[in-house]
mmCIF file with all atom_site columns, C-alpha atoms in Angstrom:
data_model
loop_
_atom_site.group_PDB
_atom_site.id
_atom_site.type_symbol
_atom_site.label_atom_id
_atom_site.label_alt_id
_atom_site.label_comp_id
_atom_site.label_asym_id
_atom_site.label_entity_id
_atom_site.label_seq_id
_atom_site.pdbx_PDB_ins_code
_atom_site.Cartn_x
_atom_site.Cartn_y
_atom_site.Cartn_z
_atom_site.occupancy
_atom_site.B_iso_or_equiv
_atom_site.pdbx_formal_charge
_atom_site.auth_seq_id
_atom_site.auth_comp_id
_atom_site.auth_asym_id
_atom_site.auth_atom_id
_atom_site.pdbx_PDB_model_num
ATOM 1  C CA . UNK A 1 1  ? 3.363   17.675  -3.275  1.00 0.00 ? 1  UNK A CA 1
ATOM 2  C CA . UNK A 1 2  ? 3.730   14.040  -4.641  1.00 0.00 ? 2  UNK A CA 1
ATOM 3  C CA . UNK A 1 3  ? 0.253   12.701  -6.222  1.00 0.00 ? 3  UNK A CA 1
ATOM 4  C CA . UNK A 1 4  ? -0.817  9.130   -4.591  1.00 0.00 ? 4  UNK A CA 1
ATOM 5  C CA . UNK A 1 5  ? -2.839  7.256   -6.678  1.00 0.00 ? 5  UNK A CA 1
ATOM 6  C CA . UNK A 1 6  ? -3.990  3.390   -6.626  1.00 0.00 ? 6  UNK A CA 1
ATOM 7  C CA . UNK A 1 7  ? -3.584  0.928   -9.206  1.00 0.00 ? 7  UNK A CA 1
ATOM 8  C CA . UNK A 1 8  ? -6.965  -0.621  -9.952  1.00 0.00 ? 8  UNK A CA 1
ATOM 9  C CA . UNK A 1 9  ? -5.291  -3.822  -8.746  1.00 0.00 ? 9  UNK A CA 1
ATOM 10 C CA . UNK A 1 10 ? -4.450  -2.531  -5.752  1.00 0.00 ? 10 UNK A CA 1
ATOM 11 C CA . UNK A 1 11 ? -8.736  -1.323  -5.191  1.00 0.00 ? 11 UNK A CA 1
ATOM 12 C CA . UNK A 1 12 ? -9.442  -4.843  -6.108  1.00 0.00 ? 12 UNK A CA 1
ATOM 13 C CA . UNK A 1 13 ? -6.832  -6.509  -3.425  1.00 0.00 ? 13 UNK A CA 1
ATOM 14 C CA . UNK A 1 14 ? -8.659  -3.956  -1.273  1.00 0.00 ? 14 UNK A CA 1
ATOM 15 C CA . UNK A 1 15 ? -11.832 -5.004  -1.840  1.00 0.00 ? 15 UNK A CA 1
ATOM 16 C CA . UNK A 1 16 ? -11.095 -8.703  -1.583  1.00 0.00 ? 16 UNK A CA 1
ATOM 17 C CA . UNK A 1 17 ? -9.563  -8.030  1.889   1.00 0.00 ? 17 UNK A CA 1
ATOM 18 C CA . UNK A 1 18 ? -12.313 -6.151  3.552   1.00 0.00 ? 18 UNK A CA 1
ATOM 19 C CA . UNK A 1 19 ? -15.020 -9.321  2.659   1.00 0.00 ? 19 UNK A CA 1
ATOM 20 C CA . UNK A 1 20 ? -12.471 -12.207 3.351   1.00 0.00 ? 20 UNK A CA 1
ATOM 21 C CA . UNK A 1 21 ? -11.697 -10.206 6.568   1.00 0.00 ? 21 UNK A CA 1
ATOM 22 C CA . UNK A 1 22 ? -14.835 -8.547  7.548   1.00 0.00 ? 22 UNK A CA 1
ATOM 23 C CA . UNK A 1 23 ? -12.960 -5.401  7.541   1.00 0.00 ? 23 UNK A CA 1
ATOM 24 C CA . UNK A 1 24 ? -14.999 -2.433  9.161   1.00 0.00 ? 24 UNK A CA 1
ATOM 25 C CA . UNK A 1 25 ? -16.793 -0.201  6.875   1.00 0.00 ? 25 UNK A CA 1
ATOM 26 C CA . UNK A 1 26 ? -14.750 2.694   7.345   1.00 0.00 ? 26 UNK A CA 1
ATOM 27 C CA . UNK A 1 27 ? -11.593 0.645   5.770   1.00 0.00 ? 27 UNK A CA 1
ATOM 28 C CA . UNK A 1 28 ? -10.834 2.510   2.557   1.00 0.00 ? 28 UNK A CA 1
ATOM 29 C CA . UNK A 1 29 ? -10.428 5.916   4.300   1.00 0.00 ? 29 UNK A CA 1
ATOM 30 C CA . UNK A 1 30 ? -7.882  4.439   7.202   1.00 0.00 ? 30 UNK A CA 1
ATOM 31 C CA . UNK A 1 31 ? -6.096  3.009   4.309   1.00 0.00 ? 31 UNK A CA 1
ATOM 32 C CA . UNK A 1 32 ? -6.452  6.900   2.293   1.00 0.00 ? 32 UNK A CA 1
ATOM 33 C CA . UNK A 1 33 ? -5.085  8.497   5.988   1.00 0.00 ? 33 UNK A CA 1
ATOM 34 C CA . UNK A 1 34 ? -2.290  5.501   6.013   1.00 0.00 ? 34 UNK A CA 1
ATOM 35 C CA . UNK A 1 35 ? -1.107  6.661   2.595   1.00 0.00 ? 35 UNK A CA 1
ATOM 36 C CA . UNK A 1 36 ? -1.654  10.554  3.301   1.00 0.00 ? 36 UNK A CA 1
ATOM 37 C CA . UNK A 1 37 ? 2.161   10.987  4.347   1.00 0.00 ? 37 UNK A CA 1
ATOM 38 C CA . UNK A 1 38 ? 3.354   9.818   1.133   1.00 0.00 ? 38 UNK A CA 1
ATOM 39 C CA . UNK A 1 39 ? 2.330   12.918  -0.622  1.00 0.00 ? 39 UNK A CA 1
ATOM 40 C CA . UNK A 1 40 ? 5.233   14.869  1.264   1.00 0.00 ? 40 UNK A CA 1
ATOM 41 C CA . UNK A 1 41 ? 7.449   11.491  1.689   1.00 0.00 ? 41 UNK A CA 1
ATOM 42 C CA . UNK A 1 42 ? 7.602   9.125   -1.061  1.00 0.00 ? 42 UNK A CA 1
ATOM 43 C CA . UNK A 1 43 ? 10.296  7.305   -0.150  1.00 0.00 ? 43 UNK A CA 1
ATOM 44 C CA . UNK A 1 44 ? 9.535   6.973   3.361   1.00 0.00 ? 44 UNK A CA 1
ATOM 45 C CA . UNK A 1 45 ? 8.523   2.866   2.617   1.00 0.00 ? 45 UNK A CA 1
ATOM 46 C CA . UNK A 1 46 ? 11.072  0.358   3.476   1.00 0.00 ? 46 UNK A CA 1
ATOM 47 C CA . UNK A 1 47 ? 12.412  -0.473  -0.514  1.00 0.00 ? 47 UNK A CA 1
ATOM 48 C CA . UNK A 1 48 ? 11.562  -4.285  -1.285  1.00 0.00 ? 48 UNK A CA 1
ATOM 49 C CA . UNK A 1 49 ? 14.413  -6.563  -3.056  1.00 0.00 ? 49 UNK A CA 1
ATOM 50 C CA . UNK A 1 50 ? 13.933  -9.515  -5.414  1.00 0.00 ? 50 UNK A CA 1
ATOM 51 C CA . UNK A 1 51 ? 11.316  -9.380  -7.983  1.00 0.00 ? 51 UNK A CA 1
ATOM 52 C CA . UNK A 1 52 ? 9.991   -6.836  -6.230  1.00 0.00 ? 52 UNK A CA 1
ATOM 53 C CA . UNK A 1 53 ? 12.961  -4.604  -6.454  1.00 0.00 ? 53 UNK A CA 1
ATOM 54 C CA . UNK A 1 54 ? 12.122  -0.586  -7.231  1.00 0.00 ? 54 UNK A CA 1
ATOM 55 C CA . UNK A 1 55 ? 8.649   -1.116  -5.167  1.00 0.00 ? 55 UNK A CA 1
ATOM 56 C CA . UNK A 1 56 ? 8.384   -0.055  -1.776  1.00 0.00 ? 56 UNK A CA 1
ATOM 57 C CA . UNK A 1 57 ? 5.830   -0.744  1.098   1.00 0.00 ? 57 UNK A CA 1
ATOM 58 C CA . UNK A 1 58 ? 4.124   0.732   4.193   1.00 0.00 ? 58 UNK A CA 1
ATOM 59 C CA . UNK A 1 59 ? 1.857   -1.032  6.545   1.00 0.00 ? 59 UNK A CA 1
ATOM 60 C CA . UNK A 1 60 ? -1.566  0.192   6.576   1.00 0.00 ? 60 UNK A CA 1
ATOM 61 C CA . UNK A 1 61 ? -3.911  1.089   9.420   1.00 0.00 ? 61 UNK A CA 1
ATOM 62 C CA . UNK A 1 62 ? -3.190  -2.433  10.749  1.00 0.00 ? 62 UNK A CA 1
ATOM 63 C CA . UNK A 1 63 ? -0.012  -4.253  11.459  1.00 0.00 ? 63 UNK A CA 1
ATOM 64 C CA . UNK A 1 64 ? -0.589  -7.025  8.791   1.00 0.00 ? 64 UNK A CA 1
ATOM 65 C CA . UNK A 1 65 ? -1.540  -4.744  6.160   1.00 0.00 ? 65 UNK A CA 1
ATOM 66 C CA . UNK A 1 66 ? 1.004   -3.918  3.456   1.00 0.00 ? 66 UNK A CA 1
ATOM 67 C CA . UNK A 1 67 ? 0.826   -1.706  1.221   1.00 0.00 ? 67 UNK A CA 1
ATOM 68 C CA . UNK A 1 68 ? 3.094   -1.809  -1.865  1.00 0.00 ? 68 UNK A CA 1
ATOM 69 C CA . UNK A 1 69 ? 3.670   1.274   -3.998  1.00 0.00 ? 69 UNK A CA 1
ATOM 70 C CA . UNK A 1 70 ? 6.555   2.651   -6.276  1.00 0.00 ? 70 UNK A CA 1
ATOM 71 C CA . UNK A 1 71 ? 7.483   6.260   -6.368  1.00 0.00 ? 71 UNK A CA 1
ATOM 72 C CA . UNK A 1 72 ? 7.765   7.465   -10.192 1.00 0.00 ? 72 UNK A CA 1
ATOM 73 C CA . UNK A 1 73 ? 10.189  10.567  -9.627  1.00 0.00 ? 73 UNK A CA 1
ATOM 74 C CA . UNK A 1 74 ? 9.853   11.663  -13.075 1.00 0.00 ? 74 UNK A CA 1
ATOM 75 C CA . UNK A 1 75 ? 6.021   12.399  -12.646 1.00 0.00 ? 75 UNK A CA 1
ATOM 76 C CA . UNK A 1 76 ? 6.177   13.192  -8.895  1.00 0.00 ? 76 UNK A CA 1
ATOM 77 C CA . UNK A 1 77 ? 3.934   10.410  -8.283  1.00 0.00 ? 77 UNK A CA 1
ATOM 78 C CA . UNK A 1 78 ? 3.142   7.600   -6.038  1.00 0.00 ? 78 UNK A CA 1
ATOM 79 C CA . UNK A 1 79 ? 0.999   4.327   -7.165  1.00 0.00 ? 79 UNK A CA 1
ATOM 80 C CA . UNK A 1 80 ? -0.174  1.877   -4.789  1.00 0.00 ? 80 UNK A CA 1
ATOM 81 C CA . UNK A 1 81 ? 0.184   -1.423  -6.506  1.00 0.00 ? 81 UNK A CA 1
ATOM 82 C CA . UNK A 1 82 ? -1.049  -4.352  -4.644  1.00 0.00 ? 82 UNK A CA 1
ATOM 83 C CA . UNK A 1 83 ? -2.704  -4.209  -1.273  1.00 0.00 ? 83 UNK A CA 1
ATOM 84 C CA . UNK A 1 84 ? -2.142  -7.895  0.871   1.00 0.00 ? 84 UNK A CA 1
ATOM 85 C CA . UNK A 1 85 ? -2.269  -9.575  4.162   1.00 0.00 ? 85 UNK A CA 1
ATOM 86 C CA . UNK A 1 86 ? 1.329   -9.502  5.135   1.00 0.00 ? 86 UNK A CA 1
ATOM 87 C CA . UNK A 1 87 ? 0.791   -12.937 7.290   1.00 0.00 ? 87 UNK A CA 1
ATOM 88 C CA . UNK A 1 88 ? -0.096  -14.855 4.087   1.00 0.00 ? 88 UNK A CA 1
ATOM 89 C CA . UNK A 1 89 ? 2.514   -16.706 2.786   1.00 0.00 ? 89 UNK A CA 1
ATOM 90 C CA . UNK A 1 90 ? 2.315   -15.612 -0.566  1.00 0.00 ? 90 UNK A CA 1
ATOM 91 C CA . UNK A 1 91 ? 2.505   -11.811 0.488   1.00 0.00 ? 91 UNK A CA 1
ATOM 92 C CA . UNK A 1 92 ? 5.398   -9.876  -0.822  1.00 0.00 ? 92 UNK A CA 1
ATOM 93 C CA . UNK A 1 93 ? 8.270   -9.804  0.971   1.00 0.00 ? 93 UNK A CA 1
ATOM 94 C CA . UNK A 1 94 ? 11.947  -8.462  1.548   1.00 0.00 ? 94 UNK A CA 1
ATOM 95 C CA . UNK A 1 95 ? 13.593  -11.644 0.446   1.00 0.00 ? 95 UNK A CA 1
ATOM 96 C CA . UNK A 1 96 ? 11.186  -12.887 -2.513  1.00 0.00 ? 96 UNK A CA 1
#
């Protein structure tokens, strides 16, 4: 089973999210359950292009919520990079 692990960017982004959106307390384990598939299904993410080539994302226990990871095969692991408001238009995206 594939390890999921976040970047302590990607807790930071988190944290920043739930006070600029008055996210419910309960937010870091819907995000947890929103990655939980990844452990049997790394590459189960859309795959990014651009700068952001190699990194994949899923959306997290809301629409809007992306969450960027890449899948290092090698160590049969999965990091969670960043964690960002997908309707910001500086989130990461497809075509950047």
């Amino acid at each position: 089973m594939t390890r999921v692990e976040l970047a302590a960017a990607a807790v930071d982004d988190l944290d920043a999210l739930i006070l600029t959106h008055s996210l419910p307390t309960d937010t870091r384990g819907r995000v947890v359950r929103s990655l939980r598939p990844l452990e049997r299904f790394p590459l189960m993410g859309p795959a990014l292009g651009g700068r952001w080539a190699g990194f994949r994302f899923l959306l997290g226990p809301w629409r809007w919520l992306l969450l960027v990871y890449v899948f290092l095969e090698a160590d049969d692991r999965v990091v969670v990079v960043t964690i960002q408001d997908g309707r910001s238009p500086s989130a990461v995206t497809a075509s950047r």
